[in-house]
Structure formats: structure tokens, C-alpha cells
PDB file of C-alpha atoms in Angstrom:
ATOM      1  CA  MET O  28     234.219 -43.891 141.913  1.00 45.00           C
ATOM      2  CA  SER O  29     233.429 -41.905 138.507  1.00 53.00           C
ATOM      3  CA  GLN O  30     236.739 -43.309 137.513  1.00 58.00           C
ATOM      4  CA  HIS O  31     235.761 -46.770 136.984  1.00 76.00           C
ATOM      5  CA  ALA O  32     231.749 -46.352 135.631  1.00 88.00           C
ATOM      6  CA  LEU O  33     231.607 -47.164 132.452  1.00 94.00           C
ATOM      7  CA  ILE O  34     230.238 -44.839 129.565  1.00 98.00           C
ATOM      8  CA  THR O  35     228.100 -46.461 126.457  1.00 99.00           C
ATOM      9  CA  ILE O  36     228.711 -43.987 123.719  1.00 99.00           C
ATOM     10  CA  ILE O  37     226.281 -43.801 120.883  1.00 99.00           C
ATOM     11  CA  THR O  38     226.985 -42.879 117.284  1.00 99.00           C
ATOM     12  CA  ILE O  39     224.378 -43.443 114.285  1.00 99.00           C
ATOM     13  CA  VAL O  40     226.195 -43.096 110.886  1.00 98.00           C
ATOM     14  CA  LEU O  41     224.769 -42.633 107.377  1.00 98.00           C
ATOM     15  CA  ASN O  42     226.784 -41.731 104.302  1.00 97.00           C
ATOM     16  CA  GLY O  43     229.488 -39.721 106.536  1.00 97.00           C
ATOM     17  CA  GLU O  44     232.610 -40.839 105.186  1.00 98.00           C
ATOM     18  CA  LYS O  45     233.528 -37.588 104.856  1.00 96.00           C
ATOM     19  CA  PHE O  46     233.699 -36.327 108.674  1.00 97.00           C
ATOM     20  CA  LEU O  47     232.879 -39.709 110.557  1.00 99.00           C
ATOM     21  CA  LYS O  48     236.852 -39.890 111.322  1.00 99.00           C
ATOM     22  CA  ASN O  49     236.605 -36.518 113.029  1.00 98.00           C
ATOM     23  CA  ALA O  50     234.079 -37.618 115.302  1.00 99.00           C
ATOM     24  CA  ILE O  51     235.882 -40.808 116.261  1.00 99.00           C
ATOM     25  CA  ASP O  52     238.934 -39.743 117.185  1.00 99.00           C
ATOM     26  CA  SER O  53     237.674 -36.804 119.160  1.00 99.00           C
ATOM     27  CA  ILE O  54     235.842 -39.828 121.750  1.00 99.00           C
ATOM     28  CA  LEU O  55     239.312 -42.036 121.075  1.00 99.00           C
ATOM     29  CA  ALA O  56     240.668 -38.519 122.253  1.00 99.00           C
ATOM     30  CA  GLN O  57     238.537 -38.080 125.854  1.00 98.00           C
ATOM     31  CA  SER O  58     240.638 -37.694 128.788  1.00 98.00           C
ATOM     32  CA  TYR O  59     238.261 -40.281 130.387  1.00 98.00           C
ATOM     33  CA  GLN O  60     238.903 -43.582 128.990  1.00 97.00           C
ATOM     34  CA  SER O  61     235.907 -45.805 130.578  1.00 97.00           C
ATOM     35  CA  PHE O  62     233.856 -46.490 127.583  1.00 98.00           C
ATOM     36  CA  GLU O  63     232.842 -49.082 124.657  1.00 98.00           C
ATOM     37  CA  TYR O  64     231.670 -47.436 121.882  1.00 99.00           C
ATOM     38  CA  ILE O  65     229.030 -48.439 119.303  1.00 99.00           C
ATOM     39  CA  ILE O  66     229.608 -47.193 116.350  1.00 99.00           C
ATOM     40  CA  TRP O  67     226.129 -48.717 113.843  1.00 99.00           C
ATOM     41  CA  ASP O  68     226.382 -48.100 110.297  1.00 99.00           C
ATOM     42  CA  ASP O  69     222.401 -47.265 109.406  1.00 99.00           C
ATOM     43  CA  GLY O  70     222.734 -48.909 105.959  1.00 98.00           C
ATOM     44  CA  SER O  71     225.383 -46.295 103.903  1.00 98.00           C
ATOM     45  CA  THR O  72     226.442 -46.698 100.287  1.00 98.00           C
ATOM     46  CA  ASP O  73     229.819 -45.107 100.689  1.00 98.00           C
ATOM     47  CA  HIS O  74     232.875 -45.674 102.729  1.00 98.00           C
ATOM     48  CA  THR O  75     231.364 -45.913 105.732  1.00 99.00           C
ATOM     49  CA  TRP O  76     231.449 -49.426 107.353  1.00 99.00           C
ATOM     50  CA  GLN O  77     235.342 -49.584 106.136  1.00 99.00           C
ATOM     51  CA  ILE O  78     236.094 -46.500 108.021  1.00 99.00           C
ATOM     52  CA  ILE O  79     233.776 -48.296 110.969  1.00 99.00           C
ATOM     53  CA  GLN O  80     235.834 -52.032 110.243  1.00 99.00           C
ATOM     54  CA  ASP O  81     239.463 -50.131 110.752  1.00 99.00           C
ATOM     55  CA  TYR O  82     238.681 -47.889 113.739  1.00 99.00           C
ATOM     56  CA  ALA O  83     237.527 -51.546 115.602  1.00 99.00           C
ATOM     57  CA  GLN O  84     240.534 -53.374 114.575  1.00 98.00           C
ATOM     58  CA  LYS O  85     242.882 -51.005 115.993  1.00 98.00           C
ATOM     59  CA  ASP O  86     240.477 -50.301 119.324  1.00 98.00           C
ATOM     60  CA  ASN O  87     238.431 -53.122 120.921  1.00 98.00           C
ATOM     61  CA  ARG O  88     236.132 -50.609 122.464  1.00 98.00           C
ATOM     62  CA  ILE O  89     234.570 -50.175 119.132  1.00 99.00           C
ATOM     63  CA  LYS O  90     232.058 -52.285 118.323  1.00 99.00           C
ATOM     64  CA  PRO O  91     230.712 -52.011 114.846  1.00 99.00           C
ATOM     65  CA  PHE O  92     227.214 -52.706 113.866  1.00 99.00           C
ATOM     66  CA  ARG O  93     225.518 -52.213 110.329  1.00 98.00           C
ATOM     67  CA  ASN O  94     222.052 -52.294 109.019  1.00 98.00           C
ATOM     68  CA  THR O  95     221.591 -53.877 105.809  1.00 96.00           C
ATOM     69  CA  ASN O  96     219.005 -51.011 104.908  1.00 97.00           C
ATOM     70  CA  ASN O  97     217.908 -48.055 106.557  1.00 97.00           C
ATOM     71  CA  GLN O  98     216.101 -47.722 109.175  1.00 96.00           C
ATOM     72  CA  GLY O  99     216.255 -43.984 110.660  1.00 95.00           C
ATOM     73  CA  ILE O 100     217.897 -42.307 113.680  1.00 95.00           C
ATOM     74  CA  PRO O 101     215.540 -43.259 116.064  1.00 96.00           C
ATOM     75  CA  LYS O 102     215.371 -47.175 115.518  1.00 97.00           C
ATOM     76  CA  THR O 103     218.954 -47.597 115.319  1.00 98.00           C
ATOM     77  CA  ARG O 104     219.368 -46.145 118.334  1.00 98.00           C
ATOM     78  CA  ASN O 105     216.942 -48.202 120.085  1.00 98.00           C
ATOM     79  CA  LEU O 106     218.696 -51.168 118.738  1.00 98.00           C
ATOM     80  CA  ALA O 107     222.225 -49.632 119.975  1.00 98.00           C
ATOM     81  CA  ILE O 108     220.369 -48.526 123.187  1.00 98.00           C
ATOM     82  CA  GLN O 109     219.724 -52.633 123.537  1.00 98.00           C
ATOM     83  CA  LYS O 110     223.629 -53.462 123.153  1.00 98.00           C
ATOM     84  CA  SER O 111     224.899 -51.367 125.775  1.00 98.00           C
ATOM     85  CA  ASN O 112     226.639 -51.974 129.386  1.00 98.00           C
ATOM     86  CA  GLY O 113     227.810 -48.840 130.223  1.00 98.00           C
ATOM     87  CA  LYS O 114     226.109 -46.971 133.535  1.00 98.00           C
ATOM     88  CA  TYR O 115     225.615 -43.879 131.307  1.00 99.00           C
ATOM     89  CA  ILE O 116     224.501 -43.553 127.433  1.00 99.00           C
ATOM     90  CA  VAL O 117     226.364 -40.877 125.894  1.00 99.00           C
ATOM     91  CA  TRP O 118     225.184 -39.319 122.482  1.00 98.00           C
ATOM     92  CA  GLN O 119     228.348 -38.825 119.532  1.00 98.00           C
ATOM     93  CA  ASP O 120     226.718 -37.389 116.955  1.00 98.00           C
ATOM     94  CA  ALA O 121     228.503 -38.665 113.004  1.00 98.00           C
ATOM     95  CA  ASP O 122     230.239 -35.195 112.022  1.00 96.00           C
ATOM     96  CA  ASP O 123     230.609 -33.576 115.086  1.00 98.00           C
ATOM     97  CA  ILE O 124     233.006 -32.980 117.774  1.00 98.00           C
ATOM     98  CA  SER O 125     233.438 -33.265 121.233  1.00 99.00           C
ATOM     99  CA  VAL O 126     236.002 -31.445 123.213  1.00 99.00           C
ATOM    100  CA  PRO O 127     238.609 -33.401 124.996  1.00 99.00           C
ATOM    101  CA  GLU O 128     237.086 -32.984 129.124  1.00 99.00           C
ATOM    102  CA  ARG O 129     233.372 -33.641 127.651  1.00 99.00           C
ATOM    103  CA  LEU O 130     232.906 -37.564 129.088  1.00 98.00           C
ATOM    104  CA  GLN O 131     235.177 -36.395 132.374  1.00 98.00           C
ATOM    105  CA  ILE O 132     232.784 -33.307 132.675  1.00 98.00           C
ATOM    106  CA  GLN O 133     229.973 -34.452 132.547  1.00 98.00           C
ATOM    107  CA  ILE O 134     230.292 -38.216 134.182  1.00 98.00           C
ATOM    108  CA  ASP O 135     231.552 -36.338 137.120  1.00 98.00           C
ATOM    109  CA  PHE O 136     228.673 -34.220 137.249  1.00 98.00           C
ATOM    110  CA  MET O 137     226.460 -37.178 136.897  1.00 98.00           C
ATOM    111  CA  GLU O 138     227.746 -39.036 140.200  1.00 98.00           C
ATOM    112  CA  LYS O 139     228.204 -35.842 142.420  1.00 98.00           C
ATOM    113  CA  ASN O 140     223.854 -35.612 141.119  1.00 99.00           C
ATOM    114  CA  PRO O 141     222.201 -38.487 140.893  1.00 98.00           C
ATOM    115  CA  GLU O 142     219.187 -36.806 141.026  1.00 99.00           C
ATOM    116  CA  VAL O 143     219.889 -35.739 137.261  1.00 99.00           C
ATOM    117  CA  GLY O 144     218.685 -37.907 135.067  1.00 99.00           C
ATOM    118  CA  ILE O 145     219.833 -35.942 131.414  1.00 99.00           C
ATOM    119  CA  CYS O 146     222.427 -33.794 131.452  1.00 99.00           C
ATOM    120  CA  GLY O 147     223.958 -31.862 128.685  1.00 99.00           C
ATOM    121  CA  GLY O 148     225.742 -28.439 127.980  1.00 99.00           C
ATOM    122  CA  TRP O 149     226.934 -25.837 125.522  1.00 98.00           C
ATOM    123  CA  LEU O 150     226.691 -26.188 121.592  1.00 98.00           C
ATOM    124  CA  HIS O 151     229.584 -24.076 119.516  1.00 98.00           C
ATOM    125  CA  PHE O 152     228.778 -24.156 115.875  1.00 95.00           C
ATOM    126  CA  PHE O 153     230.986 -24.238 113.074  1.00 95.00           C
ATOM    127  CA  ASP O 154     231.023 -24.896 109.341  1.00 91.00           C
ATOM    128  CA  GLU O 155     233.318 -24.559 106.460  1.00 87.00           C
ATOM    129  CA  SER O 156     234.222 -20.906 107.094  1.00 88.00           C
ATOM    130  CA  GLY O 157     235.135 -21.235 110.891  1.00 88.00           C
ATOM    131  CA  TYR O 158     233.233 -21.385 114.227  1.00 85.00           C
ATOM    132  CA  LYS O 159     230.576 -19.091 114.567  1.00 85.00           C
ATOM    133  CA  SER O 160     227.361 -19.295 117.466  1.00 91.00           C
ATOM    134  CA  ILE O 161     227.232 -20.737 120.978  1.00 95.00           C
ATOM    135  CA  ARG O 162     224.071 -22.351 121.897  1.00 95.00           C
ATOM    136  CA  LYS O 163     223.596 -22.166 125.790  1.00 96.00           C
ATOM    137  CA  TYR O 164     221.597 -23.447 127.843  1.00 97.00           C
ATOM    138  CA  LYS O 165     220.727 -22.895 131.160  1.00 97.00           C
ATOM    139  CA  PRO O 166     221.930 -25.000 134.055  1.00 98.00           C
ATOM    140  CA  ASP O 167     219.114 -26.207 136.344  1.00 98.00           C
ATOM    141  CA  ASP O 168     216.153 -28.095 136.165  1.00 99.00           C
ATOM    142  CA  LYS O 169     213.459 -25.182 137.055  1.00 98.00           C
ATOM    143  CA  SER O 170     214.370 -22.918 134.346  1.00 98.00           C
ATOM    144  CA  LEU O 171     214.524 -25.862 132.065  1.00 98.00           C
ATOM    145  CA  ARG O 172     211.463 -27.317 133.160  1.00 98.00           C
ATOM    146  CA  LYS O 173     209.903 -23.804 132.205  1.00 97.00           C
ATOM    147  CA  LYS O 174     210.536 -23.738 128.874  1.00 96.00           C
ATOM    148  CA  ILE O 175     210.251 -26.888 127.869  1.00 98.00           C
ATOM    149  CA  PHE O 176     206.865 -26.006 125.857  1.00 98.00           C
ATOM    150  CA  ARG O 177     209.087 -23.567 124.117  1.00 96.00           C
ATOM    151  CA  TYR O 178     212.966 -24.988 124.022  1.00 95.00           C
ATOM    152  CA  SER O 179     214.109 -28.240 124.200  1.00 97.00           C
ATOM    153  CA  PRO O 180     215.748 -28.747 127.432  1.00 98.00           C
ATOM    154  CA  VAL O 181     218.861 -30.244 126.418  1.00 98.00           C
ATOM    155  CA  ALA O 182     220.922 -30.624 123.619  1.00 96.00           C
ATOM    156  CA  GLN O 183     220.622 -34.275 122.875  1.00 96.00           C
ATOM    157  CA  PRO O 184     223.850 -34.090 120.769  1.00 97.00           C
ATOM    158  CA  ALA O 185     225.910 -32.891 124.457  1.00 99.00           C
ATOM    159  CA  ALA O 186     223.941 -35.418 126.302  1.00 99.00           C
ATOM    160  CA  ILE O 187     224.776 -38.057 128.795  1.00 99.00           C
ATOM    161  CA  ILE O 188     221.689 -39.774 130.147  1.00 99.00           C
ATOM    162  CA  ARG O 189     221.363 -42.387 132.981  1.00 98.00           C
ATOM    163  CA  SER O 190     220.938 -46.278 131.507  1.00 98.00           C
ATOM    164  CA  ASN O 191     218.804 -46.891 134.804  1.00 97.00           C
ATOM    165  CA  ILE O 192     216.216 -44.055 133.606  1.00 98.00           C
ATOM    166  CA  LEU O 193     215.921 -45.626 129.965  1.00 96.00           C
ATOM    167  CA  ALA O 194     215.152 -48.740 131.319  1.00 94.00           C
ATOM    168  CA  GLN O 195     211.789 -46.913 133.183  1.00 96.00           C
ATOM    169  CA  THR O 196     210.796 -44.143 130.767  1.00 97.00           C
ATOM    170  CA  GLY O 197     211.382 -47.077 127.707  1.00 95.00           C
ATOM    171  CA  LEU O 198     213.160 -45.847 124.926  1.00 97.00           C
ATOM    172  CA  PHE O 199     212.623 -43.425 121.449  1.00 97.00           C
ATOM    173  CA  ASN O 200     209.365 -43.171 120.506  1.00 96.00           C
ATOM    174  CA  GLU O 201     209.602 -43.904 116.350  1.00 92.00           C
ATOM    175  CA  ARG O 202     206.514 -42.003 115.620  1.00 93.00           C
ATOM    176  CA  PHE O 203     207.820 -38.894 116.200  1.00 93.00           C
ATOM    177  CA  GLN O 204     210.162 -38.394 113.888  1.00 90.00           C
ATOM    178  CA  LEU O 205     213.093 -36.142 114.343  1.00 93.00           C
ATOM    179  CA  ALA O 206     211.181 -35.096 117.616  1.00 96.00           C
ATOM    180  CA  GLU O 207     212.683 -38.056 119.195  1.00 97.00           C
ATOM    181  CA  ASP O 208     214.719 -36.212 121.618  1.00 97.00           C
ATOM    182  CA  LEU O 209     212.002 -33.783 123.013  1.00 98.00           C
ATOM    183  CA  ASP O 210     209.746 -36.601 123.512  1.00 98.00           C
ATOM    184  CA  LEU O 211     212.425 -38.161 125.271  1.00 98.00           C
ATOM    185  CA  SER O 212     213.531 -35.545 127.111  1.00 98.00           C
ATOM    186  CA  PHE O 213     209.936 -35.311 128.644  1.00 98.00           C
ATOM    187  CA  ARG O 214     209.635 -38.942 129.749  1.00 98.00           C
ATOM    188  CA  ILE O 215     213.287 -38.224 132.176  1.00 98.00           C
ATOM    189  CA  GLY O 216     211.675 -35.310 133.356  1.00 98.00           C
ATOM    190  CA  ARG O 217     209.028 -36.801 135.138  1.00 98.00           C
ATOM    191  CA  GLN O 218     211.632 -39.281 136.486  1.00 97.00           C
ATOM    192  CA  ALA O 219     214.105 -37.531 137.318  1.00 98.00           C
ATOM    193  CA  LEU O 220     215.564 -33.326 136.532  1.00 99.00           C
ATOM    194  CA  PHE O 221     217.194 -32.080 134.015  1.00 99.00           C
ATOM    195  CA  ALA O 222     220.477 -30.036 133.646  1.00 99.00           C
ATOM    196  CA  ASN O 223     223.500 -28.457 131.739  1.00 99.00           C
ATOM    197  CA  ILE O 224     226.996 -28.047 132.451  1.00 99.00           C
ATOM    198  CA  GLN O 225     227.728 -24.323 131.227  1.00 99.00           C
ATOM    199  CA  ASP O 226     230.499 -24.526 129.058  1.00 98.00           C
ATOM    200  CA  VAL O 227     231.065 -25.961 125.316  1.00 99.00           C
ATOM    201  CA  LEU O 228     231.025 -30.429 125.558  1.00 99.00           C
ATOM    202  CA  VAL O 229     230.843 -30.332 121.395  1.00 99.00           C
ATOM    203  CA  ASN O 230     231.636 -28.218 118.776  1.00 98.00           C
ATOM    204  CA  TYR O 231     228.107 -29.235 116.677  1.00 97.00           C
ATOM    205  CA  ARG O 232     228.799 -28.944 112.485  1.00 96.00           C
ATOM    206  CA  GLU O 233     226.673 -27.139 110.550  1.00 89.00           C
ATOM    207  CA  SER O 234     226.163 -28.429 106.745  1.00 78.00           C
ATOM    208  CA  ALA O 235     223.878 -27.670 104.035  1.00 62.00           C
ATOM    209  CA  SER O 236     222.931 -31.502 103.928  1.00 56.00           C
ATOM    210  CA  SER O 237     221.828 -30.943 107.329  1.00 57.00           C
ATOM    211  CA  ILE O 238     218.820 -33.236 108.299  1.00 55.00           C
ATOM    212  CA  THR O 239     217.048 -30.475 110.238  1.00 54.00           C
ATOM    213  CA  LYS O 240     216.772 -28.393 107.267  1.00 55.00           C
ATOM    214  CA  ASN O 241     215.983 -30.463 104.893  1.00 57.00           C
ATOM    215  CA  TYR O 242     212.992 -31.858 107.094  1.00 81.00           C
ATOM    216  CA  LEU O 243     212.366 -28.488 108.975  1.00 83.00           C
ATOM    217  CA  ARG O 244     208.483 -28.818 108.312  1.00 87.00           C
ATOM    218  CA  LEU O 245     208.058 -32.576 109.257  1.00 91.00           C
ATOM    219  CA  ALA O 246     210.300 -31.472 112.804  1.00 92.00           C
ATOM    220  CA  GLU O 247     208.063 -28.528 113.473  1.00 92.00           C
ATOM    221  CA  LEU O 248     205.022 -30.650 113.029  1.00 94.00           C
ATOM    222  CA  ASN O 249     205.730 -33.163 115.512  1.00 96.00           C
ATOM    223  CA  THR O 250     207.620 -31.033 117.926  1.00 97.00           C
ATOM    224  CA  LEU O 251     203.970 -29.477 118.289  1.00 97.00           C
ATOM    225  CA  LYS O 252     202.534 -32.625 118.520  1.00 98.00           C
ATOM    226  CA  VAL O 253     204.845 -33.588 121.262  1.00 98.00           C
ATOM    227  CA  ARG O 254     204.347 -30.789 123.271  1.00 98.00           C
ATOM    228  CA  TYR O 255     200.621 -31.437 123.076  1.00 98.00           C
ATOM    229  CA  HIS O 256     200.850 -34.987 124.147  1.00 97.00           C
ATOM    230  CA  TYR O 257     202.644 -34.186 127.522  1.00 98.00           C
ATOM    231  CA  ARG O 258     200.203 -31.071 128.100  1.00 97.00           C
ATOM    232  CA  ASN O 259     198.782 -33.213 131.399  1.00 95.00           C
ATOM    233  CA  LYS O 260     201.239 -35.628 131.451  1.00 96.00           C
ATOM    234  CA  GLY O 261     203.222 -33.633 134.739  1.00 95.00           C
ATOM    235  CA  TYR O 262     203.626 -30.805 132.859  1.00 98.00           C
ATOM    236  CA  LYS O 263     201.304 -27.457 132.534  1.00 96.00           C
ATOM    237  CA  PRO O 264     201.673 -25.149 129.687  1.00 98.00           C
ATOM    238  CA  THR O 265     201.707 -21.654 130.429  1.00 98.00           C
ATOM    239  CA  LEU O 266     199.130 -19.411 128.683  1.00 98.00           C
ATOM    240  CA  ILE O 267     202.225 -18.016 127.146  1.00 97.00           C
ATOM    241  CA  ASP O 268     203.153 -21.482 125.656  1.00 98.00           C
ATOM    242  CA  TRP O 269     200.612 -21.865 124.287  1.00 97.00           C
ATOM    243  CA  LEU O 270     200.522 -18.851 121.828  1.00 97.00           C
ATOM    244  CA  TYR O 271     204.269 -19.367 121.232  1.00 93.00           C
ATOM    245  CA  ASN O 272     203.297 -22.635 119.819  1.00 96.00           C
ATOM    246  CA  LEU O 273     200.278 -21.504 118.128  1.00 95.00           C
ATOM    247  CA  LEU O 274     202.757 -18.975 116.490  1.00 91.00           C
ATOM    248  CA  GLN O 275     205.139 -21.736 115.484  1.00 91.00           C
ATOM    249  CA  LEU O 276     202.055 -23.800 114.079  1.00 93.00           C
ATOM    250  CA  THR O 277     201.444 -20.649 111.698  1.00 91.00           C
ATOM    251  CA  SER O 278     204.780 -19.940 111.060  1.00 88.00           C
ATOM    252  CA  VAL O 279     205.680 -23.506 109.517  1.00 85.00           C
ATOM    253  CA  TYR O 280     203.425 -22.999 106.201  1.00 83.00           C
ATOM    254  CA  LEU O 281     204.306 -18.968 106.457  1.00 82.00           C
ATOM    255  CA  ILE O 282     208.143 -18.403 106.567  1.00 76.00           C
ATOM    256  CA  PRO O 283     210.829 -20.450 104.311  1.00 74.00           C
ATOM    257  CA  PRO O 284     212.789 -22.519 106.797  1.00 66.00           C
ATOM    258  CA  GLY O 285     216.425 -20.522 106.492  1.00 64.00           C
ATOM    259  CA  VAL O 286     214.454 -17.729 108.086  1.00 68.00           C
ATOM    260  CA  LYS O 287     212.959 -19.542 109.928  1.00 62.00           C
ATOM    261  CA  ILE O 288     216.059 -21.535 111.995  1.00 64.00           C
ATOM    262  CA  ASN O 289     217.996 -17.393 111.989  1.00 65.00           C
ATOM    263  CA  ILE O 290     214.340 -16.334 113.719  1.00 67.00           C
ATOM    264  CA  PHE O 291     214.896 -19.374 116.321  1.00 61.00           C
ATOM    265  CA  ASN O 292     218.160 -19.301 116.650  1.00 63.00           C
ATOM    266  CA  LYS O 293     218.031 -15.257 118.107  1.00 65.00           C
ATOM    267  CA  LEU O 294     215.010 -16.419 120.530  1.00 65.00           C
ATOM    268  CA  ARG O 295     216.932 -18.970 121.457  1.00 61.00           C
ATOM    269  CA  ASN O 296     220.135 -17.146 122.786  1.00 60.00           C
ATOM    270  CA  SER O 297     217.979 -14.574 123.847  1.00 59.00           C
ATOM    271  CA  ASN O 298     216.899 -16.864 126.400  1.00 58.00           C
ATOM    272  CA  SER O 299     219.562 -18.888 127.265  1.00 57.00           C
TER     273      SER O 299
END
């Protein structure tokens, strides 16, 4: 069955000329080839659009789109989803590299587990100096749901989502900027199960220009808002969850971003 299921892969890119080719090549090299690939330029001022056009001319599975002005990731993702035709949606960030078997592994899993609405996998972090740590995620819904008020259940850069689930939950909420992924996960979790492949699916690039690093305070505050929003909407945070979030709120203004990211990674990996 999975040999014929169409996947829609979506890449949103802004001024990504440096690494975009690596990301696109990692998709074109996938062992599973039944896909359409939407690449959406969100108002780039470098050579990003030319790169996208060049690839689209060589492979008709690539569907290029462009915003004349920067609209942001949530809004542009929503536009791309509305253009999609696949049974599944897969994210491919513009500076990451998917392993060659990623699509085959994920679609095989989703076809065999229809109760799962979103499935991620492990991330292998790397930068200019080489490969670093692996961020692991628990495999089962029960474990992921238990920690959802502390950690995201699925790494969105490695996620595959059923299109029919998105039709039920709605798309990304633009008011939760930099935490829209978590908000969507909470909504998906009210309709279906979470899961993660127990292997590296994406090589995740860390860089000094990372949005998360540069806007960490906004990301944290909106993450806390999302968690609070869903406290009585099909989820029940524990006392430990409340204490964890209180500590995180306090740290927003007290701990430098670089130090905080290191602390989070250690805590996250110790609970994987």
C-alpha cells in the first residue's frame, strides 16, 4: 500500500541559498519516490528563488511558490498545506538533511499504525565543526503524552502528519509565533496518537543565525502560553509540570540564552 501513497514534502525558506541545495538533494535522493515537493520562498533577497526554479525545471515533482514579502513560517506553511495533495505531510527544513530512508521508514510506520496522527524521529545535531549530539524521543504515545507540558512530543523537523488529521484540527495558529508547532501537536493529540521512530531521520543543522537562538525569549513565552492554553483541553498537567513551567518562566529573564539552551538539552536528553 505504501508504495502508492503520495507524500507532500514542504520546505519553507528565507534567504537559504547557502544550504538549500543540500536539503533539496536529500529529498530527491530518498529511497521512497512517490512524492510532490512544495518549496516556498518566503520573500528571500538572495539567490534562493533562482535555486528553487532551477530544481523545478529539472524535476516536475517540485512545485515552486513565492511570497513577494516575508509572511513568516506559520502563515506560509498554511499556504503550502492548502496547495498539497498528499495523504501525508512531511516537513523538510531548508538547512537540514534527511537520511535517505526517512520517507520509506515513516510511511511504512504510518500505514501500519492508522491510529497515529503524527510521527517523528531522532535528530542528529551538527554544525561547521561536525556532528554532535543525538536528540532522542520516546517511541510511545503514553510516554510522550506524560511529558507534553515539559517537552514537545515530536521533533517537527522530522515529523510526518496525516493530512486528514489536519483537516480535523485546523492548521497552524499564527498567534503562537515560534511555538505554533507545539500548539498543533496539542491539537493533533486530541484526535490521534503520537509516535517516534527510534532512529535518526534528520541531520539537524545548528548555526549562529538560528531563529530559535535569536528569538529564544519569544519562543519560550509563547511555549508557556500554549501549555497553559491546553491545561484543561484534554490534557491534565501534574504538580511537577506546573513547577517546571514556573521555573522556566522565571528563567526567561534571568538566564542567558546560550546557557539556557545547554541546560535544556541536558535535561531533554536525560529524559529521552
